[in-house]
Amino acid sequence: MSRTIVDIHILQTVPPSNLNRDDTGTPKSALYGGVRRARVSSQAWKRATRKAFNDLLPPSELGVRTKKVAEVLAERITALAPATDPAHAVGLAAEMLQAATGSKIEVPKRKRKDDQAEGEATNGAAPESSYLMFLSTRQLDALAALAIELDAGDGLKSFQAALKKKENKTAAQQAVDTRHSVDIALFGRMVADSTDLNVEAATQVAHAISVHKSEIESDYYTAVDDKNTDAEMGAGMIGSIDFNSATLYRYAAVDVDELHRTLGTGLRSDEAPSTPAQKAVAAFLEGFITSLPTGKINTFGNHTLPSAVIVKLRTRRPVSFVGAFEQPVPQGANGGFLEEACKRLGSYVPQLEKAFGVPDGEQGWVLRVGEETQALKDLGTSVTLAELVKDVEAAVAGRLESGV
């Protein structure tokens, strides 16, 4: 059976930086090909991509992932019914979420202790879930509307009784299992207490690694006290921070068929069946390409964009090109690693696809900047970012609408 998968391959050079650090503050790294490489975790780049969605998609298409989900839902309830007492709205929200997800929504123990230490009642803090809960804006709105409908206005006991009725509990569960947001469909959702509410992620994001050996360096710095006189020598503060620099290979794959199953066929009758999925692919493509994790960004100002992007529309399975860099790339004759990395890909990709019989119908696009990327020019149609997003979106729509 033919599939529709969007593979994204990126080469991006990052100057001295600390994009993603471990528990000691050191930039993350990994052994690959027998040498230490710079590494940026998939979680860090997925977070950066999700933040980029705020500029690419309307709020109605996005979700919120938080333990403070009762507070978020309570805000929706009071927005729909302004006369509702805020404290009562929080109670309604907690009960509704417990019925919908099976998760405990209660005041965390640490907050209970803080309240008691301050001589307050233990219900002074808002209840929370015990883990991050991911809900779409539309799901929260549906839960809020249902809460207002079932609230008789005579306290939580009658509301709890209403939620015990099978039809109402089912309605609550359906509210959180339909009309998923783009970010939930792309990155998935886990509900530990109700696994039937889990959402399979349509996107796989690899850990970015340097194409070459990467050393970690340390910057020793001092800060001077502005009020010190000339007679007062020495620094007001001293410290050190680790950093590295690298040419990174980044990779992600989007299972368009899974994305289409999760998002459905749209919310408006004038939308083509493929519209939600193709919009999601376009948003992910631009968000993933242009985003950057913000670890220590104020310290290093390491704002860069990719030097090269290769996108392949696969019909069988996702394929990473990381094998091209199993042997670390050597420094070029004029310095730098980008040109040699592009030569590696320019040679490796055609050989790989020929050896494994990649179908002729698979499309490819290449976005590249600078003469160093010349070796990639034959790997696909040359495009700008705007053209890339538009072309891939159209290709995805064509495949989905044709039922391929």
Short mmCIF file of C-alpha atoms in Angstrom, two decimals:
data_model
loop_
_atom_site.label_atom_id
_atom_site.label_comp_id
_atom_site.label_asym_id
_atom_site.label_seq_id
_atom_site.Cartn_x
_atom_site.Cartn_y
_atom_site.Cartn_z
CA MET A 1 0.00 0.00 0.00
CA SER A 2 1.36 3.40 -0.99
CA ARG A 3 2.02 5.91 1.79
CA THR A 4 2.58 9.65 1.92
CA ILE A 5 5.58 10.69 4.04
CA VAL A 6 7.41 14.01 4.05
CA ASP A 7 11.13 13.67 4.88
CA ILE A 8 13.01 16.83 5.90
CA HIS A 9 16.83 16.94 5.91
CA ILE A 10 18.67 20.06 7.08
CA LEU A 11 22.27 21.21 7.32
CA GLN A 12 22.64 24.13 9.70
CA THR A 13 25.78 25.78 10.98
CA VAL A 14 25.60 27.08 14.54
CA PRO A 15 28.38 29.30 16.01
CA PRO A 16 29.50 29.15 19.68
CA SER A 17 26.31 28.32 21.57
CA ASN A 18 24.65 26.14 24.18
CA LEU A 19 21.34 25.29 22.52
CA ASN A 20 20.47 22.31 24.68
CA ARG A 21 22.31 21.53 27.92
CA ASP A 22 22.38 18.59 30.31
CA ASP A 23 21.94 18.64 34.08
CA THR A 24 25.47 20.01 34.55
CA GLY A 25 24.95 22.90 32.11
CA THR A 26 27.15 21.31 29.43
CA PRO A 27 25.94 21.18 25.80
CA LYS A 28 24.49 17.76 25.05
CA SER A 29 26.59 15.41 22.96
CA ALA A 30 26.61 11.86 21.58
CA LEU A 31 29.04 9.28 20.26
CA TYR A 32 28.46 8.51 16.58
CA GLY A 33 30.95 6.93 14.22
CA GLY A 34 33.34 6.52 17.15
CA VAL A 35 33.72 10.25 17.84
CA ARG A 36 31.98 12.77 20.09
CA ARG A 37 29.39 14.88 18.27
CA ALA A 38 27.44 17.97 19.28
CA ARG A 39 23.79 17.03 19.86
CA VAL A 40 20.49 18.86 20.22
CA SER A 41 17.69 16.65 21.53
CA SER A 42 14.53 16.07 19.51
CA GLN A 43 12.48 17.37 22.43
CA ALA A 44 14.29 20.73 22.33
CA TRP A 45 13.64 21.20 18.62
CA LYS A 46 10.01 20.03 18.88
CA ARG A 47 9.45 22.62 21.60
CA ALA A 48 10.98 25.31 19.38
CA THR A 49 8.77 24.20 16.48
CA ARG A 50 5.64 24.32 18.63
CA LYS A 51 6.53 27.87 19.69
CA ALA A 52 6.95 28.81 16.01
CA PHE A 53 3.37 27.67 15.38
CA ASN A 54 2.16 30.73 17.32
CA ASP A 55 3.19 32.84 14.33
CA LEU A 56 2.03 30.36 11.69
CA LEU A 57 -1.38 29.15 12.87
CA PRO A 58 -4.44 30.72 14.54
CA PRO A 59 -4.95 29.92 18.27
CA SER A 60 -7.99 27.78 17.41
CA GLU A 61 -5.67 25.30 15.64
CA LEU A 62 -3.32 24.90 18.61
CA GLY A 63 -3.41 23.26 22.02
CA VAL A 64 -1.99 23.83 25.48
CA ARG A 65 0.15 21.34 27.41
CA THR A 66 0.11 22.00 31.14
CA LYS A 67 -0.47 20.59 34.60
CA LYS A 68 -2.56 23.68 35.34
CA VAL A 69 -5.30 22.44 33.06
CA ALA A 70 -8.04 23.08 35.66
CA GLU A 71 -7.13 26.76 35.74
CA VAL A 72 -7.13 26.90 31.94
CA LEU A 73 -10.56 25.25 31.70
CA ALA A 74 -11.93 27.43 34.51
CA GLU A 75 -10.95 30.50 32.48
CA ARG A 76 -12.92 29.11 29.53
CA ILE A 77 -15.94 28.52 31.77
CA THR A 78 -15.96 32.05 33.18
CA ALA A 79 -15.44 33.46 29.68
CA LEU A 80 -18.58 31.65 28.48
CA ALA A 81 -20.55 32.30 31.69
CA PRO A 82 -19.18 35.50 33.31
CA ALA A 83 -21.59 35.21 36.24
CA THR A 84 -19.89 32.01 37.41
CA ASP A 85 -17.89 32.43 40.62
CA PRO A 86 -14.18 31.86 39.79
CA ALA A 87 -13.71 29.40 42.67
CA HIS A 88 -16.79 27.45 41.57
CA ALA A 89 -15.50 27.45 37.99
CA VAL A 90 -12.27 25.81 39.18
CA GLY A 91 -14.29 23.13 40.96
CA LEU A 92 -16.40 22.50 37.85
CA ALA A 93 -13.23 22.31 35.73
CA ALA A 94 -11.54 19.78 38.04
CA GLU A 95 -14.61 17.51 38.11
CA MET A 96 -15.11 17.76 34.35
CA LEU A 97 -11.48 16.88 33.62
CA GLN A 98 -11.57 13.90 35.97
CA ALA A 99 -14.68 12.59 34.24
CA ALA A 100 -13.26 13.21 30.76
CA THR A 101 -9.75 11.83 31.23
CA GLY A 102 -9.87 9.62 34.33
CA SER A 103 -6.96 11.63 35.76
CA LYS A 104 -6.81 12.92 39.31
CA ILE A 105 -7.09 16.69 39.44
CA GLU A 106 -6.12 17.84 42.92
CA VAL A 107 -4.00 20.34 44.81
CA PRO A 108 -0.35 19.18 44.68
CA LYS A 109 1.14 18.11 48.02
CA ARG A 110 3.83 20.76 47.84
CA LYS A 111 1.20 23.48 47.56
CA ARG A 112 -0.80 21.99 50.41
CA LYS A 113 2.31 22.18 52.59
CA ASP A 114 2.94 25.78 51.51
CA ASP A 115 -0.64 26.73 52.37
CA GLN A 116 -0.42 25.07 55.78
CA ALA A 117 2.91 26.73 56.48
CA GLU A 118 1.32 30.09 55.82
CA GLY A 119 -1.70 29.27 57.95
CA GLU A 120 -4.09 29.09 54.98
CA ALA A 121 -6.71 26.51 54.14
CA THR A 122 -5.39 23.60 52.09
CA ASN A 123 -7.77 24.50 49.27
CA GLY A 124 -6.10 27.86 48.74
CA ALA A 125 -4.22 26.62 45.67
CA ALA A 126 -5.79 25.52 42.39
CA PRO A 127 -5.89 21.78 41.65
CA GLU A 128 -3.56 20.36 39.00
CA SER A 129 -3.05 17.14 37.08
CA SER A 130 -0.11 14.98 38.12
CA TYR A 131 1.40 15.15 34.63
CA LEU A 132 1.33 17.48 31.62
CA MET A 133 -2.03 17.25 29.89
CA PHE A 134 -2.32 18.22 26.22
CA LEU A 135 -5.72 19.56 25.08
CA SER A 136 -6.72 21.58 22.03
CA THR A 137 -8.45 24.94 22.22
CA ARG A 138 -11.57 23.39 20.68
CA GLN A 139 -11.55 20.54 23.21
CA LEU A 140 -11.31 22.99 26.11
CA ASP A 141 -14.17 25.03 24.66
CA ALA A 142 -16.32 21.90 24.31
CA LEU A 143 -15.61 20.89 27.92
CA ALA A 144 -16.42 24.39 29.15
CA ALA A 145 -19.73 24.43 27.27
CA LEU A 146 -20.65 21.02 28.67
CA ALA A 147 -19.75 22.10 32.21
CA ILE A 148 -22.01 25.14 31.97
CA GLU A 149 -24.82 23.00 30.55
CA LEU A 150 -24.63 20.46 33.41
CA ASP A 151 -24.13 22.97 36.23
CA ALA A 152 -27.42 23.35 38.10
CA GLY A 153 -26.03 26.18 40.18
CA ASP A 154 -26.55 24.45 43.53
CA GLY A 155 -23.02 23.24 44.27
CA LEU A 156 -20.55 20.61 43.12
CA LYS A 157 -22.46 17.61 44.48
CA SER A 158 -25.26 17.94 41.93
CA PHE A 159 -22.64 18.52 39.21
CA GLN A 160 -20.79 15.36 40.26
CA ALA A 161 -24.06 13.44 40.17
CA ALA A 162 -24.76 14.71 36.66
CA LEU A 163 -21.32 13.58 35.47
CA LYS A 164 -21.96 10.06 36.77
CA LYS A 165 -24.72 9.64 34.22
CA LYS A 166 -23.43 7.53 31.36
CA GLU A 167 -24.46 9.91 28.59
CA ASN A 168 -22.80 12.91 30.25
CA LYS A 169 -19.55 11.09 31.01
CA THR A 170 -19.47 9.83 27.42
CA ALA A 171 -19.99 13.37 26.15
CA ALA A 172 -17.06 14.57 28.28
CA GLN A 173 -14.81 11.82 26.97
CA GLN A 174 -15.81 12.52 23.37
CA ALA A 175 -15.03 16.21 23.87
CA VAL A 176 -11.35 15.42 24.53
CA ASP A 177 -11.09 12.72 21.86
CA THR A 178 -12.31 14.74 18.87
CA ARG A 179 -11.31 17.96 17.10
CA HIS A 180 -7.61 17.60 17.86
CA SER A 181 -5.30 20.55 17.31
CA VAL A 182 -2.47 20.56 14.78
CA ASP A 183 0.24 20.27 17.44
CA ILE A 184 -1.48 17.32 19.14
CA ALA A 185 -1.81 15.54 15.78
CA LEU A 186 1.82 16.19 14.87
CA PHE A 187 3.50 15.42 18.20
CA GLY A 188 1.02 13.04 19.81
CA ARG A 189 -0.56 12.91 23.24
CA MET A 190 -0.30 10.49 26.15
CA VAL A 191 -3.04 10.29 28.78
CA ALA A 192 -1.66 7.90 31.40
CA ASP A 193 -5.01 7.20 33.07
CA SER A 194 -7.01 6.68 29.85
CA THR A 195 -4.84 5.15 27.15
CA ASP A 196 -7.77 5.14 24.73
CA LEU A 197 -7.40 8.93 24.65
CA ASN A 198 -3.77 8.70 23.49
CA VAL A 199 -2.98 10.22 20.11
CA GLU A 200 -0.32 8.66 17.89
CA ALA A 201 2.28 11.22 16.81
CA ALA A 202 2.37 11.80 13.06
CA THR A 203 5.88 13.25 13.28
CA GLN A 204 9.25 11.74 14.13
CA VAL A 205 12.09 14.14 14.94
CA ALA A 206 15.68 12.91 15.21
CA HIS A 207 18.28 14.28 17.59
CA ALA A 208 20.34 16.77 15.62
CA ILE A 209 24.04 15.84 15.56
CA SER A 210 27.13 17.49 14.17
CA VAL A 211 28.50 16.03 10.95
CA HIS A 212 32.00 16.28 12.43
CA LYS A 213 33.80 15.79 15.71
CA SER A 214 32.88 18.56 18.13
CA GLU A 215 34.79 19.73 21.17
CA ILE A 216 33.24 21.41 24.19
CA GLU A 217 34.90 24.67 25.24
CA SER A 218 34.49 26.77 28.35
CA ASP A 219 34.14 30.54 28.65
CA TYR A 220 35.44 32.10 31.88
CA TYR A 221 33.74 35.42 32.50
CA THR A 222 33.66 38.21 35.07
CA ALA A 223 31.17 40.94 35.91
CA VAL A 224 32.20 44.26 37.40
CA ASP A 225 30.25 45.97 40.17
CA ASP A 226 29.13 49.33 38.76
CA LYS A 227 29.46 50.95 42.18
CA ASN A 228 33.05 49.91 42.76
CA THR A 229 35.62 52.70 42.95
CA ASP A 230 39.04 52.60 41.32
CA ALA A 231 40.44 51.58 44.68
CA GLU A 232 38.21 48.50 44.82
CA MET A 233 39.84 45.89 42.63
CA GLY A 234 38.39 42.60 41.45
CA ALA A 235 35.16 41.37 39.94
CA GLY A 236 31.72 41.46 41.47
CA MET A 237 31.02 38.02 40.06
CA ILE A 238 32.94 35.31 38.22
CA GLY A 239 31.75 32.19 36.49
CA SER A 240 32.12 29.91 33.50
CA ILE A 241 29.82 28.51 30.82
CA ASP A 242 30.39 25.61 28.42
CA PHE A 243 29.67 25.91 24.71
CA ASN A 244 30.37 24.32 21.35
CA SER A 245 29.93 25.12 17.66
CA ALA A 246 28.86 22.76 14.90
CA THR A 247 27.44 22.08 11.49
CA LEU A 248 24.36 20.05 12.39
CA TYR A 249 22.43 17.44 10.42
CA ARG A 250 18.75 17.67 11.35
CA TYR A 251 16.03 15.24 10.26
CA ALA A 252 12.28 14.84 10.68
CA ALA A 253 9.57 12.78 9.01
CA VAL A 254 5.83 13.48 8.82
CA ASP A 255 3.43 10.59 8.28
CA VAL A 256 0.77 12.45 6.31
CA ASP A 257 -1.66 9.53 6.39
CA GLU A 258 -1.56 9.40 10.21
CA LEU A 259 -1.93 13.16 10.33
CA HIS A 260 -4.97 12.97 8.05
CA ARG A 261 -6.58 10.26 10.20
CA THR A 262 -6.14 12.32 13.37
CA LEU A 263 -7.28 15.66 11.99
CA GLY A 264 -10.19 14.29 9.98
CA THR A 265 -11.68 15.97 6.97
CA GLY A 266 -12.13 19.48 8.29
CA LEU A 267 -14.62 21.54 10.22
CA ARG A 268 -16.19 23.51 7.38
CA SER A 269 -18.17 22.10 4.49
CA ASP A 270 -16.27 24.27 2.00
CA GLU A 271 -12.93 22.66 2.89
CA ALA A 272 -11.48 19.90 0.76
CA PRO A 273 -10.95 16.65 2.69
CA SER A 274 -7.17 17.15 2.59
CA THR A 275 -7.19 20.75 3.88
CA PRO A 276 -6.46 20.21 7.62
CA ALA A 277 -3.58 17.80 6.95
CA GLN A 278 -1.99 19.87 4.21
CA LYS A 279 -2.14 23.01 6.37
CA ALA A 280 -0.52 21.09 9.22
CA VAL A 281 2.27 19.84 6.96
CA ALA A 282 2.92 23.38 5.70
CA ALA A 283 3.07 24.75 9.26
CA PHE A 284 5.41 22.01 10.43
CA LEU A 285 7.66 22.38 7.41
CA GLU A 286 8.17 26.11 7.92
CA GLY A 287 8.24 25.89 11.72
CA PHE A 288 10.79 23.08 11.85
CA ILE A 289 13.07 24.64 9.22
CA THR A 290 13.17 28.14 10.72
CA SER A 291 12.94 27.44 14.46
CA LEU A 292 15.86 27.34 16.87
CA PRO A 293 16.00 26.22 20.52
CA THR A 294 16.61 29.23 22.76
CA GLY A 295 19.04 27.76 25.29
CA LYS A 296 21.48 30.52 26.39
CA ILE A 297 20.41 32.58 23.37
CA ASN A 298 20.97 35.89 25.19
CA THR A 299 24.51 34.84 26.05
CA PHE A 300 25.55 33.73 22.56
CA GLY A 301 23.11 35.37 20.12
CA ASN A 302 23.47 32.34 17.85
CA HIS A 303 20.61 33.16 15.48
CA THR A 304 21.17 31.20 12.26
CA LEU A 305 19.06 29.69 9.51
CA PRO A 306 19.81 26.47 7.61
CA SER A 307 22.32 26.53 4.78
CA ALA A 308 20.60 23.63 3.02
CA VAL A 309 17.23 21.88 3.17
CA ILE A 310 16.28 18.73 1.26
CA VAL A 311 12.64 17.59 1.29
CA LYS A 312 11.53 14.25 -0.11
CA LEU A 313 7.94 13.08 -0.59
CA ARG A 314 8.19 9.36 0.15
CA THR A 315 5.73 6.65 -0.90
CA ARG A 316 6.98 3.73 1.20
CA ARG A 317 8.81 4.66 4.41
CA PRO A 318 10.84 7.48 5.96
CA VAL A 319 14.59 7.48 5.19
CA SER A 320 17.24 9.42 7.12
CA PHE A 321 20.50 10.40 5.45
CA VAL A 322 22.50 10.41 8.70
CA GLY A 323 24.52 7.43 7.41
CA ALA A 324 26.37 9.86 5.15
CA PHE A 325 28.07 11.23 8.26
CA GLU A 326 28.91 8.01 10.12
CA GLN A 327 32.50 8.79 9.15
CA PRO A 328 33.01 12.34 10.49
CA VAL A 329 33.36 15.02 7.86
CA PRO A 330 36.89 16.50 7.65
CA GLN A 331 37.54 20.20 7.59
CA GLY A 332 37.55 21.61 4.07
CA ALA A 333 40.64 22.97 2.34
CA ASN A 334 39.46 26.51 3.04
CA GLY A 335 38.17 25.72 6.52
CA GLY A 336 34.64 24.85 7.59
CA PHE A 337 32.59 21.67 7.32
CA LEU A 338 29.53 22.69 5.29
CA GLU A 339 30.97 22.21 1.81
CA GLU A 340 32.32 18.75 2.60
CA ALA A 341 29.01 17.80 4.25
CA CYS A 342 27.13 18.83 1.10
CA LYS A 343 29.51 16.79 -1.06
CA ARG A 344 28.86 13.78 1.18
CA LEU A 345 25.10 14.13 0.78
CA GLY A 346 25.37 14.85 -2.94
CA SER A 347 27.17 11.52 -3.39
CA TYR A 348 25.40 9.44 -0.73
CA VAL A 349 21.76 10.16 -1.51
CA PRO A 350 21.71 9.02 -5.19
CA GLN A 351 23.64 5.86 -4.30
CA LEU A 352 21.28 5.03 -1.43
CA GLU A 353 18.13 5.61 -3.46
CA LYS A 354 19.44 3.64 -6.45
CA ALA A 355 20.56 0.71 -4.30
CA PHE A 356 17.17 0.41 -2.61
CA GLY A 357 15.10 1.12 -5.69
CA VAL A 358 13.40 4.32 -4.59
CA PRO A 359 10.35 4.76 -6.87
CA ASP A 360 10.69 7.26 -9.72
CA GLY A 361 7.50 9.00 -8.61
CA GLU A 362 9.01 10.31 -5.38
CA GLN A 363 9.45 14.08 -5.54
CA GLY A 364 12.28 16.13 -4.09
CA TRP A 365 13.02 19.80 -3.44
CA VAL A 366 16.24 21.57 -2.46
CA LEU A 367 16.64 24.93 -0.70
CA ARG A 368 20.27 25.98 -0.52
CA VAL A 369 22.33 29.07 0.28
CA GLY A 370 25.90 29.76 -0.90
CA GLU A 371 28.40 28.12 -3.20
CA GLU A 372 29.31 25.59 -0.52
CA THR A 373 25.99 23.84 -1.16
CA GLN A 374 26.54 23.41 -4.91
CA ALA A 375 26.84 19.61 -4.57
CA LEU A 376 23.16 19.36 -3.61
CA LYS A 377 21.71 21.05 -6.70
CA ASP A 378 20.74 17.79 -8.43
CA LEU A 379 18.89 16.25 -5.47
CA GLY A 380 15.62 18.00 -6.26
CA THR A 381 13.89 21.07 -7.67
CA SER A 382 15.62 24.26 -6.52
CA VAL A 383 13.23 26.42 -4.45
CA THR A 384 12.97 29.24 -1.94
CA LEU A 385 11.33 28.65 1.44
CA ALA A 386 8.01 30.11 0.28
CA GLU A 387 8.08 27.98 -2.87
CA LEU A 388 9.04 24.89 -0.87
CA VAL A 389 6.11 25.23 1.54
CA LYS A 390 3.67 25.92 -1.29
CA ASP A 391 4.91 23.05 -3.49
CA VAL A 392 4.95 20.44 -0.72
CA GLU A 393 1.50 21.51 0.49
CA ALA A 394 0.12 21.15 -3.04
CA ALA A 395 1.78 17.76 -3.54
CA VAL A 396 0.38 16.47 -0.25
CA ALA A 397 -3.10 17.74 -1.12
CA GLY A 398 -2.93 16.03 -4.51
CA ARG A 399 -2.00 12.67 -3.03
CA LEU A 400 -4.65 12.82 -0.31
CA GLU A 401 -7.42 13.95 -2.64
CA SER A 402 -6.56 11.23 -5.16
CA GLY A 403 -6.75 8.65 -2.40
CA VAL A 404 -3.22 7.43 -3.03
#
